[in-house]
XYZ file of C-alpha atoms in Angstrom:
302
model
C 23.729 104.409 37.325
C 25.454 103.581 40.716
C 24.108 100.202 42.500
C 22.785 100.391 46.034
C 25.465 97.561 47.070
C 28.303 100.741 45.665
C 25.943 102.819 48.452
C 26.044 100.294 50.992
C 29.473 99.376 50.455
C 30.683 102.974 50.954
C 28.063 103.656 54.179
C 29.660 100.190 55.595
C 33.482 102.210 55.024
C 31.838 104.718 56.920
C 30.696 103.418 59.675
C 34.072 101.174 60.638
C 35.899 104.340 59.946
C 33.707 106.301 62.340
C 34.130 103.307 64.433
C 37.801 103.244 64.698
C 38.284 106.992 65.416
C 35.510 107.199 67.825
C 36.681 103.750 69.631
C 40.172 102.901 68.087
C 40.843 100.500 71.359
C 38.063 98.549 70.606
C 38.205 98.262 66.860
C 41.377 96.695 67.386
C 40.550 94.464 70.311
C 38.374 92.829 67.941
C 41.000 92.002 65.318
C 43.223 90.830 68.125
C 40.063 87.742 69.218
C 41.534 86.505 65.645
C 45.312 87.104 66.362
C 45.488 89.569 63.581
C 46.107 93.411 62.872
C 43.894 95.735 61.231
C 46.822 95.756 58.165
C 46.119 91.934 57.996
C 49.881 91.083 59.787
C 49.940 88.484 62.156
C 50.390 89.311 66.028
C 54.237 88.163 65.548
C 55.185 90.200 62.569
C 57.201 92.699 61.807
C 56.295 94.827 58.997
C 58.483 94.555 55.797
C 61.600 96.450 56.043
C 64.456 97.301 53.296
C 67.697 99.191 54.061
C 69.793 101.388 51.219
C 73.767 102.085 51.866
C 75.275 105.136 50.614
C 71.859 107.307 50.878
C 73.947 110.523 50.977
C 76.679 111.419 48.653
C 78.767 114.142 51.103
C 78.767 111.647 54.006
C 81.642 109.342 55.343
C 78.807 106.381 55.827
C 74.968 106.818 55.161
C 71.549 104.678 54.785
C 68.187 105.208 54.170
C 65.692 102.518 56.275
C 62.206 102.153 56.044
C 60.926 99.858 58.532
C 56.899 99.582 57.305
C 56.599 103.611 56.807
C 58.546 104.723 59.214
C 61.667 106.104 57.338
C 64.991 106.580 58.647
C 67.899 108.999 57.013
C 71.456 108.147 58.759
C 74.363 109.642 57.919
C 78.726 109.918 59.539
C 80.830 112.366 59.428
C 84.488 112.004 60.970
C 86.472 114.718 62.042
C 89.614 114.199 64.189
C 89.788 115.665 67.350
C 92.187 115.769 70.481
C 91.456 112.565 72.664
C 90.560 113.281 76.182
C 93.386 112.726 79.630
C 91.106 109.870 80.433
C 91.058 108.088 77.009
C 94.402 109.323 75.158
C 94.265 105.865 72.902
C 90.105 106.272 72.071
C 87.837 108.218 69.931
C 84.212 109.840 70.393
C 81.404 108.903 69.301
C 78.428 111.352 69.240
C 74.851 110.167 68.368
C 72.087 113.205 67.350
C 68.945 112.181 66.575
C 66.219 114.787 65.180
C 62.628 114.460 64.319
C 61.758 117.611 62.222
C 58.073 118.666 61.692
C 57.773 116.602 58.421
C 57.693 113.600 59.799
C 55.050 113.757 62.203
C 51.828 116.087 62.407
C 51.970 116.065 66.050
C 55.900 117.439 65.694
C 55.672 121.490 65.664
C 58.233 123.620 64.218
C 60.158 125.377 66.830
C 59.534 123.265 69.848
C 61.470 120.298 71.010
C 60.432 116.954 70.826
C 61.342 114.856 74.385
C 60.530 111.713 72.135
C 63.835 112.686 70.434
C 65.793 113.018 73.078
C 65.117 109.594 74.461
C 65.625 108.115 71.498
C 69.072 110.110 71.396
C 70.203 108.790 74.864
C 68.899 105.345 73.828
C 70.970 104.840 70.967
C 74.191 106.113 72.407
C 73.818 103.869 75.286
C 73.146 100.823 73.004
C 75.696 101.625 70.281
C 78.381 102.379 73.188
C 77.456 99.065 75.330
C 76.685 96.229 72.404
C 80.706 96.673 71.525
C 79.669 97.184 68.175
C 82.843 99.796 67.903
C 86.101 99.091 70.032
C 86.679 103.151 70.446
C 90.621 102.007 70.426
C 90.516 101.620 66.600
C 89.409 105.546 66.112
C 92.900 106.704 67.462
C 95.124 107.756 65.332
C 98.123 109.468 67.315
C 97.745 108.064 71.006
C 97.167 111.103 73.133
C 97.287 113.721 70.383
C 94.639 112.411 67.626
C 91.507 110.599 67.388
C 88.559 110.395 65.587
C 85.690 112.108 66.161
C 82.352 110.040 64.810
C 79.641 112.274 64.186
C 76.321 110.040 63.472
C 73.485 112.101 62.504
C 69.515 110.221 62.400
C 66.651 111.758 60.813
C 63.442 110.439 61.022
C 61.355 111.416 57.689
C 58.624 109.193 58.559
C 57.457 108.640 62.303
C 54.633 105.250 62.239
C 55.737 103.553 65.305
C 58.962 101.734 66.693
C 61.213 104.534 65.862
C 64.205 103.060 68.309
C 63.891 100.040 66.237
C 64.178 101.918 62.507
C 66.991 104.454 63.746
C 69.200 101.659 65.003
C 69.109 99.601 62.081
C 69.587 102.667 60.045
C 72.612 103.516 62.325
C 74.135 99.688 61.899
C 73.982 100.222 58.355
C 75.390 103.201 58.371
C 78.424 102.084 60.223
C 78.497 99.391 57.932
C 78.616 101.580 55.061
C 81.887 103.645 56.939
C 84.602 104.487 55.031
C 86.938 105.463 57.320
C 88.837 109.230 55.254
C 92.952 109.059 54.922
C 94.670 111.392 57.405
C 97.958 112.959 57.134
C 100.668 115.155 59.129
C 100.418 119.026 57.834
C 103.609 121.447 57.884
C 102.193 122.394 61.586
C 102.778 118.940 62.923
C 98.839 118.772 63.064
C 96.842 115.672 61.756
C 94.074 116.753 58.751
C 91.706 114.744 56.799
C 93.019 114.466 53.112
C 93.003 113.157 49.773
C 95.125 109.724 49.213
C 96.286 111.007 45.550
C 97.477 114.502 47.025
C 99.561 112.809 49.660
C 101.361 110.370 46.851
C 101.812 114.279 44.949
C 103.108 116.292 47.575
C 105.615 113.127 49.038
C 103.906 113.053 52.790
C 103.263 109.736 54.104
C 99.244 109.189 55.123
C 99.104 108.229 58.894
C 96.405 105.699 57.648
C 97.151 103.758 54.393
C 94.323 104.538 52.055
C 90.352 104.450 53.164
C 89.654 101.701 55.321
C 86.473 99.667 56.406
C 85.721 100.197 60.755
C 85.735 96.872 62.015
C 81.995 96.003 63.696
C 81.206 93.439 65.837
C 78.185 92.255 67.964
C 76.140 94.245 65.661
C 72.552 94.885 68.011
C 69.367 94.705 66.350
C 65.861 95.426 68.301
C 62.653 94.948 68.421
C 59.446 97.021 70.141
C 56.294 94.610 70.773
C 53.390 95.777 72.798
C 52.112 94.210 75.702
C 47.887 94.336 75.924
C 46.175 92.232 78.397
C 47.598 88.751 77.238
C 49.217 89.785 73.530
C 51.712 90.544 72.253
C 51.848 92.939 69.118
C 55.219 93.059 67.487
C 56.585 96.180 65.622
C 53.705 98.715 66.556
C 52.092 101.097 64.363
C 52.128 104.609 65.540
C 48.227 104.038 66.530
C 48.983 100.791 68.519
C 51.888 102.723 70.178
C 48.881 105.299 71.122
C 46.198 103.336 72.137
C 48.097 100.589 73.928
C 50.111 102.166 75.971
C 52.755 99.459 77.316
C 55.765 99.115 75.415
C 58.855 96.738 75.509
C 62.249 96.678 73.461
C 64.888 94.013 73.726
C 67.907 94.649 71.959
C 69.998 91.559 71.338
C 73.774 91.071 69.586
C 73.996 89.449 66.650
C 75.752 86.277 68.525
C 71.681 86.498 69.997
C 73.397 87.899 73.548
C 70.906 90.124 75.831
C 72.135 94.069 75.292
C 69.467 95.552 77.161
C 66.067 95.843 77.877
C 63.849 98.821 78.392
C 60.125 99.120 79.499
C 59.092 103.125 79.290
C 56.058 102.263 81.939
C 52.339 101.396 80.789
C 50.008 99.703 82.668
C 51.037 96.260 81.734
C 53.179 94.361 84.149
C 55.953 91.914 81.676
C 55.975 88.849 83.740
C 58.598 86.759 83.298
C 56.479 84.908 80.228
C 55.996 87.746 78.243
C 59.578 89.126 78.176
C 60.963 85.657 77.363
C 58.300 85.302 74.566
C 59.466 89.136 73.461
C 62.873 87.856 73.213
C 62.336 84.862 71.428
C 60.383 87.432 69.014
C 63.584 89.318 68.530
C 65.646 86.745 67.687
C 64.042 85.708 64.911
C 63.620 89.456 63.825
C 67.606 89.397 64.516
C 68.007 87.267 61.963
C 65.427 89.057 59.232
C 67.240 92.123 59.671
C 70.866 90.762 59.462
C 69.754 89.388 56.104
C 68.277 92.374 54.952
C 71.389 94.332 55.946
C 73.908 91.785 54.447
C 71.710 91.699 50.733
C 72.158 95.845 51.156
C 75.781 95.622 51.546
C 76.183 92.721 48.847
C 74.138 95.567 46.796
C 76.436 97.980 47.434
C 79.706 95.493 46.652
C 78.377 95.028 43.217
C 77.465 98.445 42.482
């Protein structure tokens, strides 16, 4: 026979449930009296985050990130292009970043997401501007060949501070480059191609063997909210929804300011608050440069 505390337990779930879809802002104004979230983290914290190299088999460089639940699938492809009159000694990169309708029940199939294409813009800008890449290193032939990066992010699982999630999945992948052997064909052109078949057919690679891009000033973010005077680090898809002013500081990983970007909300960041953010992010900077160095130690062993 069920007890009336099972009863009164269950009618209790109820009621905070009802309570937090009919007044979400206020259910979690009252965690935040005890500087805590409604998944017990502390104002400060980012949820826990693990990164996998080599996610996809048919790719140059790939990881899979997961950043609480939100889940991030990155993936490179090179291809070797003609360098543009303006840069004959650099190579492209080209940054794609697609939210299809599984990862989201407000995404609908057919119709594009603007969320996307921010995020799109936003991690072009910060890959191109952190000098992560010196673009110089993707030529090949000065004025004739380059390479071509092609990164591709998919986000499987959108719950909050997706800029965050698809830039660490995008370091990673970068870290996981391998960058393919090229070689001269009969037409003087340069194609991607097997090591062993150049050592068969007696052609000379224009690259010795796969090689490793050389990173540096790898940036790492972090997204904290801003609500009346607290700060909520790494927001959940409902905090992002319900408190409406957001802030991301991307830093180097020398701790150097890359950028910092404020999408609105009703929440002015005084000088305080963005100096607090920061000092948030650099101790995420280092969290995430340890997770990403144990993933590529991983990898090395493997």
């Amino acid at each position: 026979m069920v007890s009336a505390n099972v009863y009164g337990d269950l009618s209790s779930e109820m009621e905070v449930d009802a309570f937090r879809r009919l007044f979400p802002l206020r259910y979690h104004e009252r965690f935040l009296l005890d500087s805590i979230r409604p998944d017990a983290r502390p104002l400060g914290r980012a949820r826990d985050t693990s990164v996998a190299l080599g996610a996809v088999a048919s790719a140059d460089g790939s990881a899979l990130v997961k950043i609480g639940c939100t889940t991030m699938l990155a993936a490179i492809k090179m291809e070797v292009m003609t360098p543009s009159k303006e840069s004959p000694d650099e190579g492209s990169i080209v940054v794609e970043f697609y939210m299809p309708p599984i990862c989201s029940p407000h995404v609908r199939p057919g119709r594009p997401v603007e969320e996307a294409l921010v995020v799109s813009k936003q991690l072009s800008d910060t890959i191109l501007s952190s000098g992560m890449i010196n673009l110089k290193e993707l030529c090949l032939v000065s004025g004739k060949a380059a390479w071509m990066v092609y990164l591709d992010i998919y986000c499987l699982d959108a719950d909050g501070s997706l800029f965050d999630a698809a830039l660490l999945s995008a370091v990673a992948a970068f870290s996981h480059l391998w960058i393919p052997v090229v070689s001269l064909n009969e037409d003087g052109r340069v194609v991607v191609s097997e090591e062993n078949e150049e050592r068969k057919l007696g052609k000379e690679p224009i690259n010795k063997g796969k090689r490793k891009l050389t990173l540096s000033s790898l940036p790492f973010s972090l997204t904290c909210i801003l609500h009346k005077n607290y700060i909520l680090a790494d927001p959940t898809t409902e905090e992002e929804s319900i408190m409406e002013t957001l802030l991301t500081v991307v830093l180097d990983s020398s701790g150097q300011l890359v950028s910092l970007n404020k999408p609105g909300g009703p929440v002015l960041a005084y000088a305080s608050a963005v100096q607090d953010c920061i000092s948030l992010t650099r101790q995420r900077m280092k969290e995430l440069q340890n997770i990403l160095n144990e993933a590529i130690s991983d990898m090395e062993v493997d």
